[in-house]
Amino acid sequence: MLVSVEYPELSDRTGRFRFGAPHALTVGDDGARVAFLRSAGPYDPAAALWVLNVATGALTEIAPGPVDSYAGSATLDVLAWAYEGQLHSSTAGRIATAEPVRDPRPDPAGRHIGYVTADGCLRVVTDGDDQLLAGEPGSGVSWGVAGPVAAEFGRDRGWWWAPDGSRILAVRGAGRSSSLHLLDLYGGWVDVHWDRETYPYLVDVHWRGPGNALITVLRRTQQHGLVLSVDPRTGETQVHAELADARWVEPVPGTPRQLPDGRVLVGGELAHDGFDARCLFADGSLITPPGLYVRRVVGVLPRPSGGPELIVEGTDGEPSEQHVFAVRTALAGGGASARRLTTAPGRHTAAVGGDVLVLDLTVIRGAAEVLTLPSLAAPLPYEPRPVLARVTDRRLPSAVLHPSGHVTGTRLPVLLELGPGPGHQQVVTDPAAWQDRQWWADAGFAVVSVDTRGTPGVAPSFEKVVYRRLADVALTDQIDALHALTGKHPDLDLSRVAVRGRGLGGWLAALALTRRPDLFRCGVARDPVTDWTALPPAYAERYLGTRADNSDVYDHHSVTPPATLLISPHGDLSAELAFVTRECA
């Protein structure tokens, strides 16, 4: 029987469960300071900027907020942020500028602060003197702006300081094309040269330490890419590594980067001799064990003996969890190895600078814990206990969440929760991620989540088998998992199944109702995708290939929302619950 429950005031979808918790942590290159954002409490979204002095353990509020984002010099002795278009720094307070400020960043030495304007100009402030570095106002050309394509590759920046602060590497965007240029602070500049016709996508840029800048570029098909070293004097580039995949190249966040010994670290995949791994290579040599699925490279941590270690976030068998690992950069006779630094089940993160490592919120210098950054976040409203399992011959990660106090033997309608859909993990060991789903469960549903093929965290082949057939693979996996779960959870009533998702998850919900109305009674979609040709090409082509070569594939993935799908653009949970309750009665 379905019951009505009050929806909690806080929603994980808006991130409010984390109000009051430290986030956006940065560690200075010398390990002397840790900067972070934190609001004054669980009901206050306005984050303040704080700095921890690692040597003394003292916490100092730098700016009372609201601070949405900040950037710092290499040692974090100078921090900069923008508020309502005004520039602020930790050393000079409010700084007068010629234009409203976006994306301010001090140079590594803290002598200059660069920023981007609303009309796409790049400016630099030095001792109160605000100079135009590059810009073409009114032309539709932007400088230093990431651009819409960058977001599809996780790149949120459009300009980078040189390690010595003498010049800036900046993206120039004109329409759908973009280029890269080295600008010195005195008006001189050189173009960065690579075959932009063949490799139009600039995926990532890394420029730290004494070496050259490293950039990753991809072909339009995303099946081949290059890691290039940029000569800062001439703008000429040299190939350091090639990236290739018959489906699509998936660069590892945090790469490429130069290791302390000069080798270049790149992410890649190992798919031979029985291996199926997402791993790291240094100048072509494998440095991570094949059993470690690398999610992100955090940084390098020096060690008194044995050489520096690479700190990475990854998974070593259980895809619902994320742990932090220390990887040897100097390979000995034993080959690649990784040491897990976190033990408790969960989704662990890290930050590194100098000899300081921050694990979740615990600051560690050497072998000693300095302190744990205090959190002012409220306790979560629910204590969900999803039952996790790997089901079907594909070992699909799945979870079932019952109502609180559920009595075995009571049949329950099923809500298949898709979230953002394929490409986003739903089955995760994180209580905050289950708060919305527990609310639905307590309304009288058995809430089911399945990470179908196409979801990261398991293996590259698991993730990429959906190429040009995402609709068929994802829908088949959801259906097969539902049937497999009834063997473990006989209270699941598959004669009353609803489906719910947003974005690409909303598309899959519409697809389920259209193609399998015998199983799915109704659904809810927030901002569903209905036409893949309306998506950014870089995103759509990653899964379906180019439309010119695969028009039939695009037609196969299009869907018209049926009458049994409720479109919920404003996220009205009361209306969603009423609709699903009525249809599943």
PDB file of C-alpha atoms in Angstrom, residues 177-396:
ATOM      1  CA  SER A 177      36.748  26.796 -33.687  1.00  0.00           C
ATOM      2  CA  SER A 178      39.353  27.468 -31.037  1.00  0.00           C
ATOM      3  CA  SER A 179      43.089  27.970 -30.925  1.00  0.00           C
ATOM      4  CA  LEU A 180      45.743  28.241 -28.241  1.00  0.00           C
ATOM      5  CA  HIS A 181      48.244  31.074 -27.762  1.00  0.00           C
ATOM      6  CA  LEU A 182      51.133  32.014 -25.479  1.00  0.00           C
ATOM      7  CA  LEU A 183      50.868  35.621 -24.314  1.00  0.00           C
ATOM      8  CA  ASP A 184      53.599  37.425 -22.421  1.00  0.00           C
ATOM      9  CA  LEU A 185      52.742  40.304 -20.109  1.00  0.00           C
ATOM     10  CA  TYR A 186      54.281  42.914 -22.384  1.00  0.00           C
ATOM     11  CA  GLY A 187      52.220  42.419 -25.527  1.00  0.00           C
ATOM     12  CA  GLY A 188      54.164  39.662 -27.258  1.00  0.00           C
ATOM     13  CA  TRP A 189      52.519  36.400 -28.250  1.00  0.00           C
ATOM     14  CA  VAL A 190      53.036  33.220 -30.263  1.00  0.00           C
ATOM     15  CA  ASP A 191      50.575  30.662 -31.605  1.00  0.00           C
ATOM     16  CA  VAL A 192      50.625  27.084 -30.368  1.00  0.00           C
ATOM     17  CA  HIS A 193      50.979  24.876 -33.431  1.00  0.00           C
ATOM     18  CA  TRP A 194      49.239  21.576 -33.954  1.00  0.00           C
ATOM     19  CA  ASP A 195      46.978  20.166 -36.661  1.00  0.00           C
ATOM     20  CA  ARG A 196      43.731  21.748 -35.452  1.00  0.00           C
ATOM     21  CA  GLU A 197      41.814  20.555 -38.502  1.00  0.00           C
ATOM     22  CA  THR A 198      42.560  16.931 -37.620  1.00  0.00           C
ATOM     23  CA  TYR A 199      42.500  17.395 -33.822  1.00  0.00           C
ATOM     24  CA  PRO A 200      39.917  20.114 -33.105  1.00  0.00           C
ATOM     25  CA  TYR A 201      39.155  19.221 -29.475  1.00  0.00           C
ATOM     26  CA  LEU A 202      41.418  20.647 -26.764  1.00  0.00           C
ATOM     27  CA  VAL A 203      40.705  18.277 -23.882  1.00  0.00           C
ATOM     28  CA  ASP A 204      43.108  19.351 -21.170  1.00  0.00           C
ATOM     29  CA  VAL A 205      46.099  21.553 -20.363  1.00  0.00           C
ATOM     30  CA  HIS A 206      48.647  21.016 -17.579  1.00  0.00           C
ATOM     31  CA  TRP A 207      51.471  23.489 -16.886  1.00  0.00           C
ATOM     32  CA  ARG A 208      53.242  23.131 -13.578  1.00  0.00           C
ATOM     33  CA  GLY A 209      56.869  22.899 -12.561  1.00  0.00           C
ATOM     34  CA  PRO A 210      59.901  23.528 -14.739  1.00  0.00           C
ATOM     35  CA  GLY A 211      58.750  21.577 -17.801  1.00  0.00           C
ATOM     36  CA  ASN A 212      56.791  22.616 -20.855  1.00  0.00           C
ATOM     37  CA  ALA A 213      53.024  22.822 -20.937  1.00  0.00           C
ATOM     38  CA  LEU A 214      51.301  19.541 -21.817  1.00  0.00           C
ATOM     39  CA  ILE A 215      48.074  19.476 -23.790  1.00  0.00           C
ATOM     40  CA  THR A 216      45.724  16.693 -24.906  1.00  0.00           C
ATOM     41  CA  VAL A 217      43.920  17.021 -28.237  1.00  0.00           C
ATOM     42  CA  LEU A 218      41.378  14.688 -29.871  1.00  0.00           C
ATOM     43  CA  ARG A 219      39.996  14.030 -33.314  1.00  0.00           C
ATOM     44  CA  ARG A 220      36.347  14.865 -33.978  1.00  0.00           C
ATOM     45  CA  THR A 221      35.547  11.131 -33.774  1.00  0.00           C
ATOM     46  CA  GLN A 222      37.296  11.001 -30.337  1.00  0.00           C
ATOM     47  CA  GLN A 223      38.894   7.702 -31.332  1.00  0.00           C
ATOM     48  CA  HIS A 224      42.418   9.094 -31.567  1.00  0.00           C
ATOM     49  CA  GLY A 225      44.300  11.750 -29.629  1.00  0.00           C
ATOM     50  CA  LEU A 226      47.725  13.172 -28.939  1.00  0.00           C
ATOM     51  CA  VAL A 227      49.532  14.326 -25.815  1.00  0.00           C
ATOM     52  CA  LEU A 228      51.700  17.243 -26.908  1.00  0.00           C
ATOM     53  CA  SER A 229      54.504  19.185 -25.237  1.00  0.00           C
ATOM     54  CA  VAL A 230      54.418  22.914 -25.991  1.00  0.00           C
ATOM     55  CA  ASP A 231      57.644  24.873 -26.404  1.00  0.00           C
ATOM     56  CA  PRO A 232      56.899  28.191 -24.610  1.00  0.00           C
ATOM     57  CA  ARG A 233      59.335  30.141 -26.801  1.00  0.00           C
ATOM     58  CA  THR A 234      58.107  29.117 -30.233  1.00  0.00           C
ATOM     59  CA  GLY A 235      54.701  27.492 -29.667  1.00  0.00           C
ATOM     60  CA  GLU A 236      55.872  24.391 -31.531  1.00  0.00           C
ATOM     61  CA  THR A 237      54.599  21.067 -30.204  1.00  0.00           C
ATOM     62  CA  GLN A 238      56.136  17.616 -29.850  1.00  0.00           C
ATOM     63  CA  VAL A 239      54.187  14.363 -29.565  1.00  0.00           C
ATOM     64  CA  HIS A 240      54.709  12.644 -26.210  1.00  0.00           C
ATOM     65  CA  ALA A 241      52.044   9.980 -26.525  1.00  0.00           C
ATOM     66  CA  GLU A 242      49.224   8.787 -28.759  1.00  0.00           C
ATOM     67  CA  LEU A 243      45.805   7.792 -27.430  1.00  0.00           C
ATOM     68  CA  ALA A 244      43.597   5.432 -29.432  1.00  0.00           C
ATOM     69  CA  ASP A 245      40.403   3.436 -28.980  1.00  0.00           C
ATOM     70  CA  ALA A 246      37.998   1.920 -31.505  1.00  0.00           C
ATOM     71  CA  ARG A 247      35.061   3.397 -29.538  1.00  0.00           C
ATOM     72  CA  TRP A 248      36.260   6.614 -27.867  1.00  0.00           C
ATOM     73  CA  VAL A 249      39.286   7.834 -25.931  1.00  0.00           C
ATOM     74  CA  GLU A 250      38.543   8.516 -22.265  1.00  0.00           C
ATOM     75  CA  PRO A 251      41.406  10.610 -20.783  1.00  0.00           C
ATOM     76  CA  VAL A 252      42.063  10.194 -17.058  1.00  0.00           C
ATOM     77  CA  PRO A 253      41.429  13.428 -15.095  1.00  0.00           C
ATOM     78  CA  GLY A 254      44.692  14.822 -13.717  1.00  0.00           C
ATOM     79  CA  THR A 255      46.697  13.722 -16.759  1.00  0.00           C
ATOM     80  CA  PRO A 256      48.854  14.441 -18.636  1.00  0.00           C
ATOM     81  CA  ARG A 257      51.425  15.703 -16.143  1.00  0.00           C
ATOM     82  CA  GLN A 258      55.176  15.627 -15.724  1.00  0.00           C
ATOM     83  CA  LEU A 259      56.599  13.487 -12.930  1.00  0.00           C
ATOM     84  CA  PRO A 260      59.509  14.781 -10.799  1.00  0.00           C
ATOM     85  CA  ASP A 261      61.989  12.691 -12.828  1.00  0.00           C
ATOM     86  CA  GLY A 262      60.813  14.272 -16.099  1.00  0.00           C
ATOM     87  CA  ARG A 263      58.701  11.394 -17.407  1.00  0.00           C
ATOM     88  CA  VAL A 264      55.271  12.264 -18.751  1.00  0.00           C
ATOM     89  CA  LEU A 265      52.301  10.586 -17.108  1.00  0.00           C
ATOM     90  CA  VAL A 266      49.264   9.757 -19.259  1.00  0.00           C
ATOM     91  CA  GLY A 267      46.131   7.763 -18.662  1.00  0.00           C
ATOM     92  CA  GLY A 268      45.204   4.845 -20.848  1.00  0.00           C
ATOM     93  CA  GLU A 269      43.681   1.408 -21.043  1.00  0.00           C
ATOM     94  CA  LEU A 270      45.112  -2.097 -20.965  1.00  0.00           C
ATOM     95  CA  ALA A 271      43.072  -4.518 -23.044  1.00  0.00           C
ATOM     96  CA  HIS A 272      45.185  -7.567 -23.881  1.00  0.00           C
ATOM     97  CA  ASP A 273      46.430 -10.789 -22.262  1.00  0.00           C
ATOM     98  CA  GLY A 274      43.217 -10.967 -20.250  1.00  0.00           C
ATOM     99  CA  PHE A 275      43.564  -7.452 -18.827  1.00  0.00           C
ATOM    100  CA  ASP A 276      40.737  -4.914 -18.886  1.00  0.00           C
ATOM    101  CA  ALA A 277      42.043  -1.942 -16.936  1.00  0.00           C
ATOM    102  CA  ARG A 278      42.023   1.853 -16.814  1.00  0.00           C
ATOM    103  CA  CYS A 279      45.553   2.667 -15.796  1.00  0.00           C
ATOM    104  CA  LEU A 280      48.521   5.041 -15.910  1.00  0.00           C
ATOM    105  CA  PHE A 281      51.678   5.021 -18.008  1.00  0.00           C
ATOM    106  CA  ALA A 282      54.895   6.994 -17.535  1.00  0.00           C
ATOM    107  CA  ASP A 283      56.708   7.431 -20.851  1.00  0.00           C
ATOM    108  CA  GLY A 284      54.960   4.275 -22.050  1.00  0.00           C
ATOM    109  CA  SER A 285      55.691   2.104 -18.979  1.00  0.00           C
ATOM    110  CA  LEU A 286      52.745   0.826 -16.950  1.00  0.00           C
ATOM    111  CA  ILE A 287      52.982   2.096 -13.356  1.00  0.00           C
ATOM    112  CA  THR A 288      49.595   1.057 -11.932  1.00  0.00           C
ATOM    113  CA  PRO A 289      48.549  -2.562 -11.321  1.00  0.00           C
ATOM    114  CA  PRO A 290      45.944  -3.877 -13.793  1.00  0.00           C
ATOM    115  CA  GLY A 291      43.429  -4.475 -10.983  1.00  0.00           C
ATOM    116  CA  LEU A 292      43.216  -0.755 -10.159  1.00  0.00           C
ATOM    117  CA  TYR A 293      40.607   1.290 -12.043  1.00  0.00           C
ATOM    118  CA  VAL A 294      42.079   4.800 -11.962  1.00  0.00           C
ATOM    119  CA  ARG A 295      39.471   7.580 -11.671  1.00  0.00           C
ATOM    120  CA  ARG A 296      41.664  10.656 -11.063  1.00  0.00           C
ATOM    121  CA  VAL A 297      45.298  11.601 -10.493  1.00  0.00           C
ATOM    122  CA  VAL A 298      45.519  13.888  -7.457  1.00  0.00           C
ATOM    123  CA  GLY A 299      49.223  14.740  -7.331  1.00  0.00           C
ATOM    124  CA  VAL A 300      52.680  13.634  -6.216  1.00  0.00           C
ATOM    125  CA  LEU A 301      53.697  13.117  -2.595  1.00  0.00           C
ATOM    126  CA  PRO A 302      57.417  13.046  -1.717  1.00  0.00           C
ATOM    127  CA  ARG A 303      58.641  10.248   0.526  1.00  0.00           C
ATOM    128  CA  PRO A 304      61.828  10.215   2.635  1.00  0.00           C
ATOM    129  CA  SER A 305      62.833   6.922   1.040  1.00  0.00           C
ATOM    130  CA  GLY A 306      61.796   4.964  -2.021  1.00  0.00           C
ATOM    131  CA  GLY A 307      61.073   7.945  -4.250  1.00  0.00           C
ATOM    132  CA  PRO A 308      57.915  10.071  -4.640  1.00  0.00           C
ATOM    133  CA  GLU A 309      54.500   8.428  -4.775  1.00  0.00           C
ATOM    134  CA  LEU A 310      51.598   9.282  -7.037  1.00  0.00           C
ATOM    135  CA  ILE A 311      48.310   9.834  -5.194  1.00  0.00           C
ATOM    136  CA  VAL A 312      45.287   8.621  -7.159  1.00  0.00           C
ATOM    137  CA  GLU A 313      41.584   8.040  -6.585  1.00  0.00           C
ATOM    138  CA  GLY A 314      40.323   4.747  -7.918  1.00  0.00           C
ATOM    139  CA  THR A 315      38.542   1.449  -7.453  1.00  0.00           C
ATOM    140  CA  ASP A 316      40.067  -1.954  -6.837  1.00  0.00           C
ATOM    141  CA  GLY A 317      37.209  -4.401  -7.232  1.00  0.00           C
ATOM    142  CA  GLU A 318      34.049  -2.926  -5.695  1.00  0.00           C
ATOM    143  CA  PRO A 319      32.729  -0.295  -8.123  1.00  0.00           C
ATOM    144  CA  SER A 320      30.394   1.292  -5.554  1.00  0.00           C
ATOM    145  CA  GLU A 321      33.428   2.439  -3.570  1.00  0.00           C
ATOM    146  CA  GLN A 322      36.220   4.895  -4.313  1.00  0.00           C
ATOM    147  CA  HIS A 323      39.501   4.760  -2.413  1.00  0.00           C
ATOM    148  CA  VAL A 324      42.759   6.698  -2.353  1.00  0.00           C
ATOM    149  CA  PHE A 325      45.968   4.931  -3.381  1.00  0.00           C
ATOM    150  CA  ALA A 326      49.684   5.681  -3.304  1.00  0.00           C
ATOM    151  CA  VAL A 327      51.430   4.451  -6.460  1.00  0.00           C
ATOM    152  CA  ARG A 328      55.170   4.017  -6.786  1.00  0.00           C
ATOM    153  CA  THR A 329      56.620   6.185  -9.530  1.00  0.00           C
ATOM    154  CA  ALA A 330      60.025   4.442  -9.467  1.00  0.00           C
ATOM    155  CA  LEU A 331      59.530   0.923 -10.760  1.00  0.00           C
ATOM    156  CA  ALA A 332      61.691  -1.736  -9.181  1.00  0.00           C
ATOM    157  CA  GLY A 333      61.892  -5.461  -9.837  1.00  0.00           C
ATOM    158  CA  GLY A 334      58.458  -5.994  -8.316  1.00  0.00           C
ATOM    159  CA  GLY A 335      56.663  -4.084 -11.093  1.00  0.00           C
ATOM    160  CA  ALA A 336      53.670  -1.810 -10.699  1.00  0.00           C
ATOM    161  CA  SER A 337      52.084  -1.610  -7.244  1.00  0.00           C
ATOM    162  CA  ALA A 338      49.563   0.530  -5.388  1.00  0.00           C
ATOM    163  CA  ARG A 339      49.061   0.978  -1.652  1.00  0.00           C
ATOM    164  CA  ARG A 340      45.513   1.703  -0.474  1.00  0.00           C
ATOM    165  CA  LEU A 341      45.408   4.584   2.000  1.00  0.00           C
ATOM    166  CA  THR A 342      41.701   4.446   2.898  1.00  0.00           C
ATOM    167  CA  THR A 343      40.001   1.450   4.469  1.00  0.00           C
ATOM    168  CA  ALA A 344      36.365   2.188   5.370  1.00  0.00           C
ATOM    169  CA  PRO A 345      33.775   1.561   2.618  1.00  0.00           C
ATOM    170  CA  GLY A 346      32.803   4.848   0.998  1.00  0.00           C
ATOM    171  CA  ARG A 347      33.672   7.432  -1.641  1.00  0.00           C
ATOM    172  CA  HIS A 348      37.018   8.819  -0.518  1.00  0.00           C
ATOM    173  CA  THR A 349      38.811  11.830  -1.990  1.00  0.00           C
ATOM    174  CA  ALA A 350      42.240  13.423  -1.580  1.00  0.00           C
ATOM    175  CA  ALA A 351      44.255  16.603  -2.084  1.00  0.00           C
ATOM    176  CA  VAL A 352      48.052  16.941  -2.127  1.00  0.00           C
ATOM    177  CA  GLY A 353      50.630  19.711  -1.817  1.00  0.00           C
ATOM    178  CA  GLY A 354      54.253  19.534  -0.688  1.00  0.00           C
ATOM    179  CA  ASP A 355      54.481  16.806   1.945  1.00  0.00           C
ATOM    180  CA  VAL A 356      50.857  17.258   3.022  1.00  0.00           C
ATOM    181  CA  LEU A 357      48.081  14.849   2.145  1.00  0.00           C
ATOM    182  CA  VAL A 358      44.413  15.519   2.885  1.00  0.00           C
ATOM    183  CA  LEU A 359      42.311  12.342   3.022  1.00  0.00           C
ATOM    184  CA  ASP A 360      38.661  13.327   2.988  1.00  0.00           C
ATOM    185  CA  LEU A 361      38.887  16.045   5.698  1.00  0.00           C
ATOM    186  CA  THR A 362      41.907  14.733   7.607  1.00  0.00           C
ATOM    187  CA  VAL A 363      45.142  16.690   7.091  1.00  0.00           C
ATOM    188  CA  ILE A 364      48.272  14.514   7.270  1.00  0.00           C
ATOM    189  CA  ARG A 365      51.899  15.664   7.182  1.00  0.00           C
ATOM    190  CA  GLY A 366      54.380  12.831   6.917  1.00  0.00           C
ATOM    191  CA  ALA A 367      53.067  10.104   9.206  1.00  0.00           C
ATOM    192  CA  ALA A 368      51.287  12.482  11.610  1.00  0.00           C
ATOM    193  CA  GLU A 369      47.688  13.666  11.496  1.00  0.00           C
ATOM    194  CA  VAL A 370      47.563  17.456  11.909  1.00  0.00           C
ATOM    195  CA  LEU A 371      43.799  17.729  12.396  1.00  0.00           C
ATOM    196  CA  THR A 372      40.451  16.983  10.807  1.00  0.00           C
ATOM    197  CA  LEU A 373      38.806  20.020   9.262  1.00  0.00           C
ATOM    198  CA  PRO A 374      35.629  20.675  11.266  1.00  0.00           C
ATOM    199  CA  SER A 375      32.310  20.199   9.488  1.00  0.00           C
ATOM    200  CA  LEU A 376      29.184  22.104  10.452  1.00  0.00           C
ATOM    201  CA  ALA A 377      26.877  20.034   8.227  1.00  0.00           C
ATOM    202  CA  ALA A 378      23.679  18.651   9.717  1.00  0.00           C
ATOM    203  CA  PRO A 379      23.193  14.894  10.139  1.00  0.00           C
ATOM    204  CA  LEU A 380      21.491  13.270   7.164  1.00  0.00           C
ATOM    205  CA  PRO A 381      17.707  12.919   7.554  1.00  0.00           C
ATOM    206  CA  TYR A 382      17.791   9.201   6.729  1.00  0.00           C
ATOM    207  CA  GLU A 383      20.073   6.264   7.394  1.00  0.00           C
ATOM    208  CA  PRO A 384      19.444   4.280   4.212  1.00  0.00           C
ATOM    209  CA  ARG A 385      20.583   0.670   3.994  1.00  0.00           C
ATOM    210  CA  PRO A 386      20.498  -0.328   0.329  1.00  0.00           C
ATOM    211  CA  VAL A 387      21.204  -3.982  -0.381  1.00  0.00           C
ATOM    212  CA  LEU A 388      23.967  -4.104  -2.983  1.00  0.00           C
ATOM    213  CA  ALA A 389      24.574  -7.042  -5.330  1.00  0.00           C
ATOM    214  CA  ARG A 390      26.104  -7.913  -8.716  1.00  0.00           C
ATOM    215  CA  VAL A 391      23.453  -9.546 -10.895  1.00  0.00           C
ATOM    216  CA  THR A 392      23.122 -11.355 -14.256  1.00  0.00           C
ATOM    217  CA  ASP A 393      26.021 -12.891 -16.133  1.00  0.00           C
ATOM    218  CA  ARG A 394      27.256  -9.321 -16.772  1.00  0.00           C
ATOM    219  CA  ARG A 395      27.686  -8.743 -13.016  1.00  0.00           C
ATOM    220  CA  LEU A 396      25.722  -5.506 -13.119  1.00  0.00           C
TER     221      LEU A 396
END
